[in-house]
Coordinates of C-alpha atoms in Angstrom, one line a residue:
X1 CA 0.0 0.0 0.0
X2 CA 1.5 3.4 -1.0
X3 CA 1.9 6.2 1.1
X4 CA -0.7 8.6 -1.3
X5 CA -4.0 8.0 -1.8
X6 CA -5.2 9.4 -5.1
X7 CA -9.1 10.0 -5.8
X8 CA -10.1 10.2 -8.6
X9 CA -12.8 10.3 -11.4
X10 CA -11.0 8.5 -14.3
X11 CA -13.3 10.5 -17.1
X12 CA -12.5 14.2 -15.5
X13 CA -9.4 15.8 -17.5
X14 CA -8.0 17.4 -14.5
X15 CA -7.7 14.4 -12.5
X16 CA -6.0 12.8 -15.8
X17 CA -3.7 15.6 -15.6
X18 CA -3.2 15.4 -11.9
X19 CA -2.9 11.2 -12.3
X20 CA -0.1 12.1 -15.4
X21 CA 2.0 14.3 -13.0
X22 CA 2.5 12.0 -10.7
X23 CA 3.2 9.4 -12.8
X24 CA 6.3 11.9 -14.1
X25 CA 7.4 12.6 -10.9
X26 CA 7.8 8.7 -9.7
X27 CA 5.2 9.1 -7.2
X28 CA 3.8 5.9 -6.1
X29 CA -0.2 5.8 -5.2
X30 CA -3.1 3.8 -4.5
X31 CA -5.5 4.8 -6.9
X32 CA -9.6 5.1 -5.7
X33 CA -12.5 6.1 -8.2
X34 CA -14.6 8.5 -6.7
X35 CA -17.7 7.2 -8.3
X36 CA -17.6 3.4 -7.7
X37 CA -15.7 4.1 -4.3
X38 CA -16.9 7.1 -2.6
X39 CA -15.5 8.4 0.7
X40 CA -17.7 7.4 3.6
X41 CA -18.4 10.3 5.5
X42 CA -16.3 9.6 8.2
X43 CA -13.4 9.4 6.0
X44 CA -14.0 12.9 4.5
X45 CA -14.6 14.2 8.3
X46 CA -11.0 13.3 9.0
X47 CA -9.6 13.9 5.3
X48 CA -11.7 17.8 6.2
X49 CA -9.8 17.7 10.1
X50 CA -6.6 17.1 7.9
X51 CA -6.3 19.2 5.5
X52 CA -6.7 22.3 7.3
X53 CA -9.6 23.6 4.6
X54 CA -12.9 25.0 4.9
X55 CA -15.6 22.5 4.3
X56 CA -16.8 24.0 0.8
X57 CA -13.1 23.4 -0.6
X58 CA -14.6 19.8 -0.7
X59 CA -17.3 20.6 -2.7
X60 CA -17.7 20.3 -6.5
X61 CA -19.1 23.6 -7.0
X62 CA -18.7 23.5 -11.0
X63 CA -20.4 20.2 -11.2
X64 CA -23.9 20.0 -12.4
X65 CA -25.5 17.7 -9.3
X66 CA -23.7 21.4 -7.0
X67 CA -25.8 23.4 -9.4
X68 CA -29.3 20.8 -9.6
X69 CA -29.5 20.5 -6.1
X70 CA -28.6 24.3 -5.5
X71 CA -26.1 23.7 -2.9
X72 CA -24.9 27.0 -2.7
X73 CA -28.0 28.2 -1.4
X74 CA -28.7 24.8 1.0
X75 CA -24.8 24.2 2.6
X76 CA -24.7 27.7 4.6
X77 CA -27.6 26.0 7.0
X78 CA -26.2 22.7 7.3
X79 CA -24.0 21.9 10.1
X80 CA -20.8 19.9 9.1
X81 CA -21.6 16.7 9.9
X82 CA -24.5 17.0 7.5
X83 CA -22.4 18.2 5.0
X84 CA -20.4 15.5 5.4
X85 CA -22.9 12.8 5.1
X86 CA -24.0 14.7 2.0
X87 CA -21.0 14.2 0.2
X88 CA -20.9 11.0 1.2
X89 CA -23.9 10.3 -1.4
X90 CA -22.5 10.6 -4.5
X91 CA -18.4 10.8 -5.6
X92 CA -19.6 13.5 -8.5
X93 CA -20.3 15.8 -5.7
X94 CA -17.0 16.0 -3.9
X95 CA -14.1 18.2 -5.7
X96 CA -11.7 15.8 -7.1
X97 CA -8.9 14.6 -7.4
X98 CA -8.6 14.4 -3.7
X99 CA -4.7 14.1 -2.6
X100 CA -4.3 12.4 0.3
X101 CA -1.3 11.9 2.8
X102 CA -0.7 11.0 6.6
X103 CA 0.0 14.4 6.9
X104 CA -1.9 16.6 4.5
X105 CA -5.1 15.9 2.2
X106 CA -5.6 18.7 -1.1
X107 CA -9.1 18.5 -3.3
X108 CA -8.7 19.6 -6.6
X109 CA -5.4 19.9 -8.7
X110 CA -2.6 22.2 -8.4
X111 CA 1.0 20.9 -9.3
X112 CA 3.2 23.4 -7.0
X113 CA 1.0 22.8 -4.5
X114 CA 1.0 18.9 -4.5
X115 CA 4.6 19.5 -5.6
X116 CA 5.4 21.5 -2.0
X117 CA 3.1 18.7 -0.6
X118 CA 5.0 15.7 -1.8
X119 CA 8.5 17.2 -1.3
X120 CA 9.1 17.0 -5.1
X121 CA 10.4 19.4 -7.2
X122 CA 8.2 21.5 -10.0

């Protein structure tokens, strides 16, 4: 088992991108689909507790399930553990690829960032 978890949706370009860099920078990864394995919620309560982020950095604001269930408008009244379990539901609703590490856990992809992250140089 690798010391990075990478989670992913395979058909999203960014996360093909993000999947490619690490690839060219010898970094070794287990590799998760977000869609046929979502995070539980309790896994994204403690990925959330790790990384350091405000909750709605976790959320896939772009995506069209955000914009059909008009999140925007709904999250400010939930409390976080409801959030939680609501991205727990459904993988296209959490921003991806998710980076995580024992130490640090980064949605979305941003190579000096994960660079800085992974102790490998850009």
């Amino acid at each position: 088992m690798a010391d990075v978890l990478f989670v992913e949706h395979p058909k999203c370009s960014t996360c093909q991108k993000a999947k490619a860099w690490l690839d060219e920078h010898g970094i070794a990864y287990d590799d998760r689909d977000i869609v046929t394995d979502n995070p539980t919620a309790n896994e994204l309560r403690t990925w959330h507790k790790r990384s350091g982020l405000p909750l709605r950095r976790f959320f896939n604001t772009s995506g069209m399930l955000y914009r059909e269930m008009e999140l925007s408008k709904r999250l400010p009244e939930m409390s976080d553990d409801e959030q939680h379990a609501l991205l727990a539901t459904n993988g296209m609703l959490v921003k991806r690829p998710l980076l995580v590490t024992a130490t640090t856990v980064i949605p979305g992809f941003r190579a000096p960032i994960w660079a800085e992250a992974l102790g490998v140089a850009e």
